[in-house]
Short mmCIF file of C-alpha atoms in Angstrom, two decimals:
data_model
loop_
_atom_site.label_atom_id
_atom_site.label_comp_id
_atom_site.label_asym_id
_atom_site.label_seq_id
_atom_site.Cartn_x
_atom_site.Cartn_y
_atom_site.Cartn_z
CA MET A 10 -0.12 0.02 -0.03
CA ASP A 11 1.33 3.56 -1.05
CA LEU A 12 1.78 5.67 1.99
CA ALA A 13 1.08 8.75 -0.03
CA ALA A 14 -2.69 7.60 -0.19
CA VAL A 15 -2.71 7.65 3.52
CA SER A 16 -0.73 10.80 4.36
CA GLU A 17 1.75 12.71 2.40
CA GLU A 18 3.56 13.62 5.60
CA LEU A 19 4.12 9.91 6.36
CA ALA A 20 5.31 9.32 2.87
CA GLU A 21 7.81 12.05 3.07
CA ILE A 22 9.07 10.82 6.51
CA GLU A 23 9.40 7.14 5.13
CA GLY A 24 11.44 8.52 2.14
CA GLN A 25 13.82 10.36 4.54
CA ILE A 26 14.31 7.29 6.74
CA ALA A 27 14.89 5.18 3.57
CA ASP A 28 17.62 7.59 2.44
CA ILE A 29 19.28 7.37 5.89
CA PHE A 30 19.25 3.55 5.86
CA ARG A 31 20.94 3.47 2.46
CA ALA A 32 23.62 5.93 3.69
CA LEU A 33 24.20 3.67 6.83
CA SER A 34 24.60 0.58 4.80
CA ASN A 35 27.15 2.40 2.43
CA GLY A 36 28.87 3.92 5.43
CA PHE A 37 29.32 0.53 7.34
CA GLN A 38 30.56 -1.02 4.11
CA LYS A 39 33.13 1.79 3.76
CA LEU A 40 34.11 1.38 7.36
CA GLU A 41 35.19 -2.01 6.96
CA LYS A 42 37.69 -0.93 4.26
CA ILE A 43 39.24 1.74 6.39
CA LYS A 44 42.39 0.73 8.18
CA ASP A 45 43.37 3.85 10.00
CA VAL A 46 42.07 4.00 13.46
CA ASN A 47 41.43 7.77 13.50
CA ARG A 48 39.63 7.60 10.19
CA GLN A 49 37.53 4.71 11.55
CA SER A 50 36.50 6.83 14.54
CA ARG A 51 35.42 9.84 12.45
CA GLN A 52 33.52 7.46 10.17
CA LEU A 53 31.73 6.01 13.17
CA GLU A 54 30.84 9.27 14.57
CA GLU A 55 29.13 10.34 11.19
CA LEU A 56 27.20 6.98 11.14
CA THR A 57 26.10 7.52 14.87
CA ASP A 58 24.75 10.98 13.84
CA LYS A 59 22.68 9.52 11.02
CA MET A 60 21.28 6.77 13.45
CA ARG A 61 20.30 9.77 15.82
CA GLU A 62 18.39 11.51 12.93
CA CYS A 63 16.90 8.33 11.95
CA LYS A 64 15.52 7.64 15.56
CA ARG A 65 14.04 11.09 15.52
CA LEU A 66 12.28 10.58 12.23
CA ILE A 67 10.83 7.27 13.48
CA LYS A 68 9.45 8.98 16.55
CA GLU A 69 7.95 11.66 14.34
CA PHE A 70 6.41 8.90 12.05
CA ASP A 71 4.76 7.34 15.18
CA ARG A 72 3.31 10.74 16.14
CA GLU A 73 1.81 11.21 12.63
CA VAL A 74 0.27 7.65 12.89
CA LYS A 75 -1.38 8.33 16.10
CA GLU A 76 -2.73 11.74 14.77
CA ILE A 77 -4.51 9.95 11.86
CA GLU A 78 -5.47 6.88 13.81
CA ARG A 79 -9.15 7.92 14.04
CA ARG A 80 -9.35 8.66 10.33
CA THR A 81 -7.97 5.21 9.19
CA ASP A 82 -9.44 1.77 9.20
CA ALA A 83 -8.06 -1.15 11.31
CA ASN A 84 -6.12 -2.67 8.42
CA THR A 85 -4.40 0.64 7.23
CA HIS A 86 -3.56 1.20 11.04
CA LYS A 87 -2.06 -2.30 11.25
CA MET A 88 -0.03 -1.81 8.04
CA LEU A 89 1.45 1.53 9.51
CA ASN A 90 2.41 -0.12 12.78
CA GLU A 91 4.14 -3.01 10.98
CA LYS A 92 5.89 -0.37 8.85
CA LYS A 93 7.02 1.30 12.04
CA GLN A 94 8.24 -1.96 13.75
CA SER A 95 10.11 -2.83 10.54
CA MET A 96 11.99 0.60 10.68
CA ILE A 97 12.77 0.22 14.31
CA LYS A 98 14.17 -3.51 13.77
CA GLU A 99 16.39 -2.14 10.87
CA LEU A 100 17.70 0.75 12.90
CA ASN A 101 18.41 -1.62 15.86
CA SER A 102 20.49 -3.77 13.41
CA TYR A 103 22.63 -0.89 12.60
CA VAL A 104 23.06 0.09 16.22
CA ALA A 105 24.33 -3.39 17.03
CA LEU A 106 26.65 -3.11 14.01
CA LYS A 107 27.92 0.22 15.39
CA LYS A 108 28.57 -1.33 18.90
CA GLN A 109 30.51 -4.07 17.26
CA HIS A 110 32.70 -1.79 15.33
CA GLN A 111 33.07 0.50 18.39
CA SER A 112 34.45 -2.45 20.43
CA ASN A 113 36.79 -3.42 17.69
CA LEU A 114 38.13 0.19 17.47
CA GLU A 115 38.77 0.41 21.14
CA ASN A 116 40.64 -2.94 21.21
CA ASN A 117 42.78 -1.58 18.08
CA LYS A 118 43.58 1.66 20.02
CA ARG A 119 44.78 -0.38 23.17
CA VAL A 120 47.15 -2.50 20.82
CA ASP A 121 48.46 0.70 19.08
CA LEU A 122 49.00 2.33 22.62
CA PHE A 123 50.68 -0.63 24.49
CA ASP A 124 52.20 -3.00 22.00
CA GLY A 125 53.27 -1.10 19.04
CA PRO A 126 56.00 1.41 20.10
CA SER A 127 57.44 -0.67 22.97
CA GLU A 128 58.26 -3.53 20.95
CA GLY A 129 60.39 -1.78 18.34
CA PHE A 130 62.27 0.09 21.00
CA GLY A 131 63.21 -3.02 23.08
CA GLU A 132 64.59 -4.66 19.98
CA GLU A 133 66.66 -1.66 19.20
CA ASN A 134 68.20 -1.49 22.70
CA VAL A 135 68.94 -5.27 22.68
CA LEU A 136 70.59 -4.98 19.34
CA LEU A 137 72.59 -1.91 20.51
CA ALA A 138 73.77 -3.52 23.80
CA SER A 139 74.88 -6.76 22.09
CA SER A 140 77.15 -4.90 19.64
CA MET A 141 78.98 -2.91 22.48
CA THR A 142 82.06 -3.81 24.48
CA ASN A 143 82.23 -3.88 28.23
CA GLN A 144 84.06 -0.51 28.26
CA GLN A 145 81.55 0.92 25.97
CA LEU A 146 78.77 -0.38 28.12
CA MET A 147 80.22 1.37 31.18
CA ASP A 148 80.91 4.60 29.26
CA ARG A 149 77.30 4.47 28.13
CA GLY A 150 76.12 3.74 31.71
CA HIS A 151 78.12 6.72 32.98
CA GLN A 152 76.78 9.07 30.27
CA MET A 153 73.31 7.89 31.16
CA MET A 154 73.93 8.62 34.74
CA ASP A 155 75.34 12.04 34.04
CA GLU A 156 72.30 12.72 31.90
CA THR A 157 70.00 11.56 34.72
CA ASP A 158 72.04 13.75 37.16
CA GLN A 159 71.58 16.89 34.77
CA THR A 160 67.85 16.03 34.52
CA ILE A 161 67.42 15.81 38.20
CA ASP A 162 69.53 19.24 38.58
CA ARG A 163 67.14 20.85 36.02
CA ALA A 164 64.14 19.47 37.93
CA LYS A 165 65.51 20.81 41.21
CA LYS A 166 66.10 24.29 39.62
CA VAL A 167 62.42 24.03 38.32
CA VAL A 168 61.23 23.24 41.83
CA GLN A 169 63.31 25.98 43.32
CA ASP A 170 62.14 28.66 40.92
CA THR A 171 58.70 27.51 41.62
CA VAL A 172 59.33 28.02 45.36
CA ASP A 173 60.85 31.45 44.83
CA VAL A 174 57.89 32.44 42.74
CA GLY A 175 55.64 31.04 45.37
CA THR A 176 57.35 33.00 48.24
CA GLU A 177 57.25 36.28 46.30
CA THR A 178 53.58 35.78 45.45
CA ALA A 179 52.99 35.10 49.26
CA ALA A 180 54.86 38.28 50.23
CA ALA A 181 53.04 40.20 47.59
CA LEU A 182 49.69 39.00 48.89
CA LYS A 183 50.69 39.83 52.43
CA ALA A 184 51.57 43.39 51.38
CA GLN A 185 48.41 43.74 49.64
CA THR A 186 46.43 42.46 52.66
CA GLU A 187 48.05 44.97 54.85
CA GLN A 188 47.44 47.66 52.36
CA MET A 189 43.68 46.70 52.20
CA SER A 190 43.57 46.79 56.09
CA ARG A 191 45.01 50.35 56.03
CA ILE A 192 42.50 51.23 53.28
CA VAL A 193 39.58 49.78 55.38
CA ASN A 194 40.81 51.69 58.65
CA GLU A 195 41.08 55.07 56.62
CA LEU A 196 37.49 54.41 55.12
CA ASP A 197 36.18 53.75 58.79
CA SER A 198 37.82 57.03 59.78
CA ILE A 199 36.26 58.97 56.80
CA HIS A 200 32.93 57.44 57.59
CA PHE A 201 33.12 58.70 61.21
CA SER A 202 34.17 62.08 60.13
CA ILE A 203 31.31 62.20 57.68
CA GLN A 204 28.85 61.20 60.41
CA LYS A 205 30.32 63.87 62.83
CA ALA A 206 30.21 66.60 60.04
CA SER A 207 26.56 65.68 59.32
CA LYS A 208 25.56 66.03 62.83
CA LEU A 209 27.38 69.40 63.07
CA VAL A 210 25.48 70.55 59.81
CA LYS A 211 22.23 69.48 61.39
CA GLU A 212 23.01 71.48 64.47
CA ILE A 213 24.05 74.49 62.43
CA GLY A 214 20.78 74.29 60.50
CA ARG A 215 18.70 74.17 63.67
CA GLN A 216 20.70 77.19 65.17
CA VAL A 217 20.01 79.05 61.79
CA ALA A 218 16.43 78.17 61.83
CA THR A 219 16.09 79.33 65.39
CA ASP A 220 17.86 82.72 64.57
CA LYS A 221 15.56 83.30 61.65
CA CYS A 222 12.50 82.76 63.86
CA ILE A 223 13.99 85.25 66.35
CA MET A 224 14.58 87.71 63.57
CA ALA A 225 11.20 87.38 62.16
CA LEU A 226 9.57 87.91 65.68
CA LEU A 227 11.66 91.09 66.34
CA PHE A 228 10.70 92.41 62.92
CA LEU A 229 7.12 91.84 63.71
CA ILE A 230 7.62 93.62 66.97
CA VAL A 231 9.32 96.74 65.36
CA ILE A 232 6.61 96.78 62.71
CA GLY A 233 3.89 96.93 65.46
CA VAL A 234 5.67 99.65 67.35
CA ILE A 235 6.09 101.82 64.26
CA ALA A 236 2.42 101.21 63.42
CA ILE A 237 1.36 102.39 66.84
CA ILE A 238 3.54 105.56 66.72
CA ILE A 239 2.04 106.43 63.29
CA VAL A 240 -1.46 105.98 64.50
CA LYS A 241 -0.64 108.29 67.65
CA LEU A 242 0.87 110.88 65.45
CA VAL A 243 -2.23 110.91 63.09
CA ASN A 244 -4.99 110.65 65.61
CA PRO A 245 -3.47 111.85 69.06
CA LYS A 246 -7.04 111.92 70.72
CA ASN A 247 -7.61 108.13 70.12
CA LYS A 248 -7.88 106.80 73.67
CA ASP A 249 -8.03 103.20 72.51
CA ILE A 250 -4.26 103.14 71.95
CA ARG A 251 -2.19 103.29 75.17
CA ASP A 252 1.04 105.50 75.20
CA ILE A 253 4.20 103.71 74.59
CA PRO A 254 6.26 103.67 77.74
CA GLY A 255 9.29 106.06 77.24
CA LEU A 256 7.42 107.95 74.36
CA ALA A 257 6.02 111.29 75.29
CA PRO A 258 2.66 112.28 74.05
CA PRO A 259 2.42 114.80 71.33
CA ALA A 260 2.79 118.50 72.34
CA MET A 261 -0.48 120.50 72.52
CA ASN A 262 -0.96 123.59 70.40
CA ARG A 263 -0.71 126.57 72.74
CA ARG A 264 -1.53 130.11 71.89
CA LEU A 265 0.66 132.85 73.32
CA LEU A 266 -1.18 135.78 74.78
CA TRP A 267 0.47 139.05 74.32
CA THR A 268 -0.36 142.00 76.35
CA THR A 269 -0.06 145.37 75.20
#
C-alpha cells in the first residue's frame, strides 16, 4: 500500500528514513575497508549522527500515525504499525553493528598504545647492547647517569624557581592584605568624620532656623511699634491706643497771649 494515499507527511518521513538507511549501509561497508584508526573513529561518529536522525524521524512517524489513527481503518492502522516496527528493527541492526565496530576500534587503540611502540624500542636496545664492548657499556652507563643527574638538577632548579615564585607571591599577597587593612581603617575614619560633620551641619541648620524665627519675631515687634507711633501721630485723641512707655505724648498747640 502506498503511504502517499494515506498521508503525504508519512510518505515524506518514510522517504527520509529510507535515504538514511541507504547511507548507513554504504557507510558501514566503507568502514570495513578503512584501516586507519582515526579515520574509523570519524566515520563511526558520522554514522552515529545519522542513526540519531533516523531515530528522531521514526518518533515523528509514530506521532503522525497516532494523529491519523481516527481517520484510518483497522487494516491501514495495522499496516502503519508494521511499517514502524520494521524501521525500528532495521535501525536496531545498525545500532548493534555500530557497537561491534566500536568495540573493535577500542581494542585496536589499546594494541597501538601498549604493544606497538615498545616492541621496536626494546629490540633496538637489545641489538645496541649486544654490539657494544664492556668498556663501551660502562661509558654508556656513566653517560646515562650524567644525563640523569643533569635532568635531576634541572628538575631541582625548576622546583626552586617555583618555590621562589611562590614566596614572592605570598609576600606580595601579604603586602596587599596589609594595604587593604589600612584602606579599610581609613575608610572607617572617613565614615566617622562624615557622620560627625553631618551632625554638626544639622545642629548649624537648627541654630540658623532658630535665629531666623527670632529675627522674624523682632521684625514683627518693630513693625507693630512703628504702626502704633504712626497712629498716635495721626490721631492723638484716640484713647484706645495706650501710650508707649518712654514715648512722650504729642505736644498740644498753645496760643501765646501778648499783652500790650
